[in-house]
Amino acid sequence: TWWFIALCVAGVGCGMYVLYRYRMNQILKLQQVRNKIASDLHDDVGSTLSSISMYSEIVSGQVKDTHPQSTLLLDKISSNSREMIENMSDIVWMIKPGNDDFKNIENRMLNFANELCVPAAINFDFTADAAITGIKLPMQQRRDLYLIFKEAVNNAVKYSGCHSIHASIRQQNNSLEMRVSDDGNGFDSAAASQGNGLDNMQKRAAANNGQLTIRSSPGGGTEIVAVMPII
């Protein structure tokens, strides 16, 4: 009868609404956990590492004349602490839900590249398709994409002897394509070992069902292309 059909429809509708509310509550709880972890890492671990770095530098200055052999160890502690602070900053950025929008990835890439390129007098330019601005990447994919970019720019600044670096990101079908190229010395990509983080970049791309291609030749600069499917 009609009332039985209406009751069934209402029951299905109520069930779907309850399921929707449950999923929304789970998403909100996950975001709260992510914010809590990011806050704890920044406030507790980050401040502790900063203190270790600062105290190491102070003690190193005090004993450099009387115990020069200890200065090397203290400088190493300070250097490792600063490196961990930088890595911690990347982790905190990755975890925060507010950074899921692609525009935040773009801004972080620009900030990192400019911090390296400006002191080295290297021209850096970046282009991104307007279509990808609204894309939200999963946390792990966002992290790996950024770390591939970071490694590629860092290698170009440190080892290539380049004058300019160009980076671009675009959407191609259902994939993201990121390119980082420089006009530096280049190298024989066929004979190159997996040093300078090249192996890590390959693994990060593969972990996201993507691929990474390295094109380089002596005197011809280097181009790194990472392609990842949009999940």
PDB file of C-alpha atoms in Angstrom:
ATOM      1  CA  THR A   1       0.000   0.000   0.000  1.00  0.00           C
ATOM      2  CA  TRP A   2       0.983   3.609  -0.431  1.00  0.00           C
ATOM      3  CA  TRP A   3       1.643   4.198   3.263  1.00  0.00           C
ATOM      4  CA  PHE A   4       3.986   1.192   3.416  1.00  0.00           C
ATOM      5  CA  ILE A   5       5.932   2.468   0.390  1.00  0.00           C
ATOM      6  CA  ALA A   6       6.098   5.956   1.935  1.00  0.00           C
ATOM      7  CA  LEU A   7       7.337   4.445   5.208  1.00  0.00           C
ATOM      8  CA  CYS A   8      10.064   2.508   3.368  1.00  0.00           C
ATOM      9  CA  VAL A   9      11.171   5.631   1.492  1.00  0.00           C
ATOM     10  CA  ALA A  10      11.240   7.626   4.744  1.00  0.00           C
ATOM     11  CA  GLY A  11      13.247   4.859   6.417  1.00  0.00           C
ATOM     12  CA  VAL A  12      15.812   4.820   3.609  1.00  0.00           C
ATOM     13  CA  GLY A  13      16.016   8.609   3.722  1.00  0.00           C
ATOM     14  CA  CYS A  14      16.561   8.596   7.490  1.00  0.00           C
ATOM     15  CA  GLY A  15      19.218   5.905   7.144  1.00  0.00           C
ATOM     16  CA  MET A  16      21.077   7.916   4.500  1.00  0.00           C
ATOM     17  CA  TYR A  17      20.897  11.050   6.650  1.00  0.00           C
ATOM     18  CA  VAL A  18      22.237   9.193   9.698  1.00  0.00           C
ATOM     19  CA  LEU A  19      25.085   7.769   7.588  1.00  0.00           C
ATOM     20  CA  TYR A  20      25.860  11.242   6.223  1.00  0.00           C
ATOM     21  CA  ARG A  21      25.926  12.742   9.727  1.00  0.00           C
ATOM     22  CA  TYR A  22      28.171   9.923  10.939  1.00  0.00           C
ATOM     23  CA  ARG A  23      30.653  10.447   8.121  1.00  0.00           C
ATOM     24  CA  MET A  24      30.700  14.221   8.696  1.00  0.00           C
ATOM     25  CA  ASN A  25      31.353  13.693  12.406  1.00  0.00           C
ATOM     26  CA  GLN A  26      34.215  11.315  11.585  1.00  0.00           C
ATOM     27  CA  ILE A  27      35.740  13.888   9.207  1.00  0.00           C
ATOM     28  CA  LEU A  28      35.476  16.609  11.861  1.00  0.00           C
ATOM     29  CA  LYS A  29      37.069  14.345  14.468  1.00  0.00           C
ATOM     30  CA  LEU A  30      39.913  13.537  12.065  1.00  0.00           C
ATOM     31  CA  GLN A  31      40.496  17.234  11.407  1.00  0.00           C
ATOM     32  CA  GLN A  32      40.577  17.924  15.150  1.00  0.00           C
ATOM     33  CA  VAL A  33      43.147  15.154  15.637  1.00  0.00           C
ATOM     34  CA  ARG A  34      45.281  16.527  12.811  1.00  0.00           C
ATOM     35  CA  ASN A  35      45.157  20.030  14.304  1.00  0.00           C
ATOM     36  CA  LYS A  36      46.074  18.673  17.743  1.00  0.00           C
ATOM     37  CA  ILE A  37      49.060  16.732  16.401  1.00  0.00           C
ATOM     38  CA  ALA A  38      50.270  19.730  14.374  1.00  0.00           C
ATOM     39  CA  SER A  39      49.972  22.009  17.398  1.00  0.00           C
ATOM     40  CA  ASP A  40      51.824  19.584  19.694  1.00  0.00           C
ATOM     41  CA  LEU A  41      54.631  19.081  17.191  1.00  0.00           C
ATOM     42  CA  HIS A  42      55.058  22.811  16.678  1.00  0.00           C
ATOM     43  CA  ASP A  43      54.810  23.851  20.329  1.00  0.00           C
ATOM     44  CA  ASP A  44      56.568  20.973  22.096  1.00  0.00           C
ATOM     45  CA  VAL A  45      58.951  19.204  19.722  1.00  0.00           C
ATOM     46  CA  GLY A  46      59.731  22.300  17.661  1.00  0.00           C
ATOM     47  CA  SER A  47      60.543  24.466  20.678  1.00  0.00           C
ATOM     48  CA  THR A  48      62.718  21.713  22.201  1.00  0.00           C
ATOM     49  CA  LEU A  49      64.736  21.367  18.999  1.00  0.00           C
ATOM     50  CA  SER A  50      65.146  25.138  18.818  1.00  0.00           C
ATOM     51  CA  SER A  51      66.482  25.145  22.383  1.00  0.00           C
ATOM     52  CA  ILE A  52      68.959  22.348  21.601  1.00  0.00           C
ATOM     53  CA  SER A  53      70.255  24.273  18.582  1.00  0.00           C
ATOM     54  CA  MET A  54      70.568  27.520  20.550  1.00  0.00           C
ATOM     55  CA  TYR A  55      72.279  25.950  23.574  1.00  0.00           C
ATOM     56  CA  SER A  56      74.709  24.047  21.321  1.00  0.00           C
ATOM     57  CA  GLU A  57      75.751  27.271  19.606  1.00  0.00           C
ATOM     58  CA  ILE A  58      76.236  29.041  22.955  1.00  0.00           C
ATOM     59  CA  VAL A  59      78.359  26.239  24.430  1.00  0.00           C
ATOM     60  CA  SER A  60      80.337  25.940  21.193  1.00  0.00           C
ATOM     61  CA  GLY A  61      81.276  29.608  21.460  1.00  0.00           C
ATOM     62  CA  GLN A  62      82.342  29.154  25.084  1.00  0.00           C
ATOM     63  CA  VAL A  63      84.635  26.136  24.554  1.00  0.00           C
ATOM     64  CA  LYS A  64      86.057  26.831  21.093  1.00  0.00           C
ATOM     65  CA  ASP A  65      89.381  28.002  22.548  1.00  0.00           C
ATOM     66  CA  THR A  66      89.748  25.514  25.399  1.00  0.00           C
ATOM     67  CA  HIS A  67      88.177  22.398  23.811  1.00  0.00           C
ATOM     68  CA  PRO A  68      88.267  22.834  20.028  1.00  0.00           C
ATOM     69  CA  GLN A  69      87.530  19.124  19.485  1.00  0.00           C
ATOM     70  CA  SER A  70      84.189  19.543  21.265  1.00  0.00           C
ATOM     71  CA  THR A  71      83.251  22.436  18.994  1.00  0.00           C
ATOM     72  CA  LEU A  72      82.908  20.106  16.004  1.00  0.00           C
ATOM     73  CA  LEU A  73      80.475  17.875  17.882  1.00  0.00           C
ATOM     74  CA  LEU A  74      78.466  20.813  19.157  1.00  0.00           C
ATOM     75  CA  ASP A  75      78.289  22.319  15.684  1.00  0.00           C
ATOM     76  CA  LYS A  76      77.056  18.969  14.386  1.00  0.00           C
ATOM     77  CA  ILE A  77      74.352  18.863  17.081  1.00  0.00           C
ATOM     78  CA  SER A  78      73.274  22.395  16.188  1.00  0.00           C
ATOM     79  CA  SER A  79      73.233  21.612  12.456  1.00  0.00           C
ATOM     80  CA  ASN A  80      71.206  18.419  12.954  1.00  0.00           C
ATOM     81  CA  SER A  81      68.756  20.288  15.183  1.00  0.00           C
ATOM     82  CA  ARG A  82      68.186  22.959  12.522  1.00  0.00           C
ATOM     83  CA  GLU A  83      67.645  20.259   9.907  1.00  0.00           C
ATOM     84  CA  MET A  84      65.100  18.544  12.149  1.00  0.00           C
ATOM     85  CA  ILE A  85      63.328  21.866  12.735  1.00  0.00           C
ATOM     86  CA  GLU A  86      62.968  22.268   8.969  1.00  0.00           C
ATOM     87  CA  ASN A  87      61.665  18.701   8.606  1.00  0.00           C
ATOM     88  CA  MET A  88      59.285  19.292  11.512  1.00  0.00           C
ATOM     89  CA  SER A  89      57.960  22.393   9.778  1.00  0.00           C
ATOM     90  CA  ASP A  90      57.185  20.289   6.694  1.00  0.00           C
ATOM     91  CA  ILE A  91      55.357  17.688   8.814  1.00  0.00           C
ATOM     92  CA  VAL A  92      53.293  20.320  10.643  1.00  0.00           C
ATOM     93  CA  TRP A  93      52.355  21.930   7.321  1.00  0.00           C
ATOM     94  CA  MET A  94      51.361  18.552   5.869  1.00  0.00           C
ATOM     95  CA  ILE A  95      49.144  17.582   8.799  1.00  0.00           C
ATOM     96  CA  LYS A  96      47.139  20.819   9.111  1.00  0.00           C
ATOM     97  CA  PRO A  97      43.729  20.414   7.393  1.00  0.00           C
ATOM     98  CA  GLY A  98      43.723  24.074   6.354  1.00  0.00           C
ATOM     99  CA  ASN A  99      46.619  23.394   3.987  1.00  0.00           C
ATOM    100  CA  ASP A 100      44.782  20.793   1.882  1.00  0.00           C
ATOM    101  CA  ASP A 101      43.870  23.332  -0.823  1.00  0.00           C
ATOM    102  CA  PHE A 102      46.325  23.307  -3.706  1.00  0.00           C
ATOM    103  CA  LYS A 103      46.892  27.054  -3.421  1.00  0.00           C
ATOM    104  CA  ASN A 104      48.672  26.418  -0.105  1.00  0.00           C
ATOM    105  CA  ILE A 105      50.992  23.905  -1.775  1.00  0.00           C
ATOM    106  CA  GLU A 106      51.811  26.477  -4.433  1.00  0.00           C
ATOM    107  CA  ASN A 107      52.557  29.166  -1.835  1.00  0.00           C
ATOM    108  CA  ARG A 108      54.846  26.873   0.143  1.00  0.00           C
ATOM    109  CA  MET A 109      56.737  25.898  -2.999  1.00  0.00           C
ATOM    110  CA  LEU A 110      57.239  29.559  -3.910  1.00  0.00           C
ATOM    111  CA  ASN A 111      58.443  30.460  -0.407  1.00  0.00           C
ATOM    112  CA  PHE A 112      60.933  27.596  -0.297  1.00  0.00           C
ATOM    113  CA  ALA A 113      62.316  28.258  -3.782  1.00  0.00           C
ATOM    114  CA  ASN A 114      62.704  31.998  -3.207  1.00  0.00           C
ATOM    115  CA  GLU A 115      64.535  31.428   0.088  1.00  0.00           C
ATOM    116  CA  LEU A 116      67.140  29.376  -1.789  1.00  0.00           C
ATOM    117  CA  CYS A 117      67.300  31.201  -5.105  1.00  0.00           C
ATOM    118  CA  VAL A 118      67.406  34.853  -4.022  1.00  0.00           C
ATOM    119  CA  PRO A 119      70.649  34.579  -1.962  1.00  0.00           C
ATOM    120  CA  ALA A 120      72.227  32.551  -4.793  1.00  0.00           C
ATOM    121  CA  ALA A 121      71.222  35.166  -7.425  1.00  0.00           C
ATOM    122  CA  ILE A 122      69.230  32.540  -9.343  1.00  0.00           C
ATOM    123  CA  ASN A 123      66.115  33.595 -11.218  1.00  0.00           C
ATOM    124  CA  PHE A 124      63.096  31.462 -10.312  1.00  0.00           C
ATOM    125  CA  ASP A 125      59.722  31.481 -12.023  1.00  0.00           C
ATOM    126  CA  PHE A 126      56.677  29.359 -11.369  1.00  0.00           C
ATOM    127  CA  THR A 127      53.513  28.751 -13.372  1.00  0.00           C
ATOM    128  CA  ALA A 128      50.418  26.765 -12.422  1.00  0.00           C
ATOM    129  CA  ASP A 129      47.204  26.109 -14.319  1.00  0.00           C
ATOM    130  CA  ALA A 130      44.225  27.976 -12.938  1.00  0.00           C
ATOM    131  CA  ALA A 131      42.240  24.733 -13.200  1.00  0.00           C
ATOM    132  CA  ILE A 132      44.193  23.076 -10.393  1.00  0.00           C
ATOM    133  CA  THR A 133      43.618  25.826  -7.812  1.00  0.00           C
ATOM    134  CA  GLY A 134      40.548  24.109  -6.357  1.00  0.00           C
ATOM    135  CA  ILE A 135      42.050  20.620  -6.240  1.00  0.00           C
ATOM    136  CA  LYS A 136      42.437  19.011  -2.808  1.00  0.00           C
ATOM    137  CA  LEU A 137      45.132  16.366  -2.598  1.00  0.00           C
ATOM    138  CA  PRO A 138      45.308  13.646   0.075  1.00  0.00           C
ATOM    139  CA  MET A 139      47.789  14.400   2.852  1.00  0.00           C
ATOM    140  CA  GLN A 140      50.438  11.882   1.756  1.00  0.00           C
ATOM    141  CA  GLN A 141      50.271  12.861  -1.913  1.00  0.00           C
ATOM    142  CA  ARG A 142      50.526  16.537  -1.016  1.00  0.00           C
ATOM    143  CA  ARG A 143      53.610  15.820   1.091  1.00  0.00           C
ATOM    144  CA  ASP A 144      55.339  13.728  -1.588  1.00  0.00           C
ATOM    145  CA  LEU A 145      54.651  16.233  -4.349  1.00  0.00           C
ATOM    146  CA  TYR A 146      56.111  19.038  -2.249  1.00  0.00           C
ATOM    147  CA  LEU A 147      59.171  17.007  -1.202  1.00  0.00           C
ATOM    148  CA  ILE A 148      59.918  16.062  -4.823  1.00  0.00           C
ATOM    149  CA  PHE A 149      59.752  19.760  -5.721  1.00  0.00           C
ATOM    150  CA  LYS A 150      61.922  20.654  -2.729  1.00  0.00           C
ATOM    151  CA  GLU A 151      64.589  18.087  -3.626  1.00  0.00           C
ATOM    152  CA  ALA A 152      64.634  19.115  -7.292  1.00  0.00           C
ATOM    153  CA  VAL A 153      65.064  22.836  -6.518  1.00  0.00           C
ATOM    154  CA  ASN A 154      67.623  22.160  -3.799  1.00  0.00           C
ATOM    155  CA  ASN A 155      69.735  20.041  -6.177  1.00  0.00           C
ATOM    156  CA  ALA A 156      69.548  22.685  -8.896  1.00  0.00           C
ATOM    157  CA  VAL A 157      70.682  25.461  -6.544  1.00  0.00           C
ATOM    158  CA  LYS A 158      73.470  23.453  -4.889  1.00  0.00           C
ATOM    159  CA  TYR A 159      74.942  21.428  -7.723  1.00  0.00           C
ATOM    160  CA  SER A 160      73.933  22.662 -11.188  1.00  0.00           C
ATOM    161  CA  GLY A 161      75.612  26.078 -11.347  1.00  0.00           C
ATOM    162  CA  CYS A 162      72.463  27.375 -13.026  1.00  0.00           C
ATOM    163  CA  HIS A 163      71.307  30.958 -13.558  1.00  0.00           C
ATOM    164  CA  SER A 164      67.575  30.246 -13.716  1.00  0.00           C
ATOM    165  CA  ILE A 165      65.055  27.617 -12.608  1.00  0.00           C
ATOM    166  CA  HIS A 166      61.570  27.174 -14.013  1.00  0.00           C
ATOM    167  CA  ALA A 167      58.828  25.143 -12.330  1.00  0.00           C
ATOM    168  CA  SER A 168      55.323  24.427 -13.579  1.00  0.00           C
ATOM    169  CA  ILE A 169      52.330  22.350 -12.516  1.00  0.00           C
ATOM    170  CA  ARG A 170      49.362  21.496 -14.706  1.00  0.00           C
ATOM    171  CA  GLN A 171      46.499  19.064 -14.851  1.00  0.00           C
ATOM    172  CA  GLN A 172      46.704  16.592 -17.693  1.00  0.00           C
ATOM    173  CA  ASN A 173      43.601  14.426 -17.971  1.00  0.00           C
ATOM    174  CA  ASN A 174      43.282  12.892 -14.481  1.00  0.00           C
ATOM    175  CA  SER A 175      46.891  13.473 -13.469  1.00  0.00           C
ATOM    176  CA  LEU A 176      49.079  16.261 -12.117  1.00  0.00           C
ATOM    177  CA  GLU A 177      52.261  16.975 -14.011  1.00  0.00           C
ATOM    178  CA  MET A 178      55.048  18.911 -12.296  1.00  0.00           C
ATOM    179  CA  ARG A 179      58.196  20.032 -14.116  1.00  0.00           C
ATOM    180  CA  VAL A 180      61.336  21.563 -12.610  1.00  0.00           C
ATOM    181  CA  SER A 181      64.053  22.569 -15.075  1.00  0.00           C
ATOM    182  CA  ASP A 182      67.297  24.526 -14.899  1.00  0.00           C
ATOM    183  CA  ASP A 183      69.903  25.874 -17.312  1.00  0.00           C
ATOM    184  CA  GLY A 184      72.845  24.499 -15.353  1.00  0.00           C
ATOM    185  CA  ASN A 185      75.724  22.138 -16.057  1.00  0.00           C
ATOM    186  CA  GLY A 186      73.590  19.045 -16.376  1.00  0.00           C
ATOM    187  CA  PHE A 187      74.939  15.493 -16.122  1.00  0.00           C
ATOM    188  CA  ASP A 188      74.847  12.176 -17.909  1.00  0.00           C
ATOM    189  CA  SER A 189      71.504  10.871 -16.663  1.00  0.00           C
ATOM    190  CA  ALA A 190      72.187   7.415 -18.117  1.00  0.00           C
ATOM    191  CA  ALA A 191      75.360   7.022 -16.075  1.00  0.00           C
ATOM    192  CA  ALA A 192      74.293   8.925 -12.957  1.00  0.00           C
ATOM    193  CA  SER A 193      74.065   7.121  -9.641  1.00  0.00           C
ATOM    194  CA  GLN A 194      70.980   7.528  -7.491  1.00  0.00           C
ATOM    195  CA  GLY A 195      72.580  10.232  -5.388  1.00  0.00           C
ATOM    196  CA  ASN A 196      71.432  13.735  -4.458  1.00  0.00           C
ATOM    197  CA  GLY A 197      67.983  12.430  -3.500  1.00  0.00           C
ATOM    198  CA  LEU A 198      67.171  11.114  -6.996  1.00  0.00           C
ATOM    199  CA  ASP A 199      66.260   7.698  -5.628  1.00  0.00           C
ATOM    200  CA  ASN A 200      63.985   9.248  -2.986  1.00  0.00           C
ATOM    201  CA  MET A 201      62.148  11.261  -5.628  1.00  0.00           C
ATOM    202  CA  GLN A 202      61.591   8.109  -7.698  1.00  0.00           C
ATOM    203  CA  LYS A 203      60.212   6.287  -4.652  1.00  0.00           C
ATOM    204  CA  ARG A 204      57.877   9.155  -3.706  1.00  0.00           C
ATOM    205  CA  ALA A 205      56.400   9.232  -7.199  1.00  0.00           C
ATOM    206  CA  ALA A 206      55.996   5.443  -7.277  1.00  0.00           C
ATOM    207  CA  ALA A 207      54.303   5.481  -3.847  1.00  0.00           C
ATOM    208  CA  ASN A 208      51.544   7.612  -5.414  1.00  0.00           C
ATOM    209  CA  ASN A 209      51.169   5.346  -8.486  1.00  0.00           C
ATOM    210  CA  GLY A 210      53.057   7.940 -10.502  1.00  0.00           C
ATOM    211  CA  GLN A 211      56.357   8.145 -12.280  1.00  0.00           C
ATOM    212  CA  LEU A 212      59.339  10.466 -12.292  1.00  0.00           C
ATOM    213  CA  THR A 213      61.493  11.168 -15.337  1.00  0.00           C
ATOM    214  CA  ILE A 214      64.929  12.800 -15.239  1.00  0.00           C
ATOM    215  CA  ARG A 215      66.245  14.378 -18.433  1.00  0.00           C
ATOM    216  CA  SER A 216      69.754  15.799 -18.407  1.00  0.00           C
ATOM    217  CA  SER A 217      72.938  15.978 -20.438  1.00  0.00           C
ATOM    218  CA  PRO A 218      76.353  17.544 -19.798  1.00  0.00           C
ATOM    219  CA  GLY A 219      76.037  21.271 -20.473  1.00  0.00           C
ATOM    220  CA  GLY A 220      72.360  20.925 -21.336  1.00  0.00           C
ATOM    221  CA  GLY A 221      70.685  21.563 -18.007  1.00  0.00           C
ATOM    222  CA  THR A 222      68.311  19.244 -16.173  1.00  0.00           C
ATOM    223  CA  GLU A 223      64.564  18.676 -16.253  1.00  0.00           C
ATOM    224  CA  ILE A 224      62.650  16.611 -13.698  1.00  0.00           C
ATOM    225  CA  VAL A 225      59.086  15.607 -14.536  1.00  0.00           C
ATOM    226  CA  ALA A 226      56.786  14.047 -11.937  1.00  0.00           C
ATOM    227  CA  VAL A 227      53.359  12.728 -12.942  1.00  0.00           C
ATOM    228  CA  MET A 228      50.827  11.572 -10.336  1.00  0.00           C
ATOM    229  CA  PRO A 229      47.188  10.537 -10.773  1.00  0.00           C
ATOM    230  CA  ILE A 230      44.678  12.785  -8.993  1.00  0.00           C
ATOM    231  CA  ILE A 231      42.972  10.630  -6.378  1.00  0.00           C
TER     232      ILE A 231
END
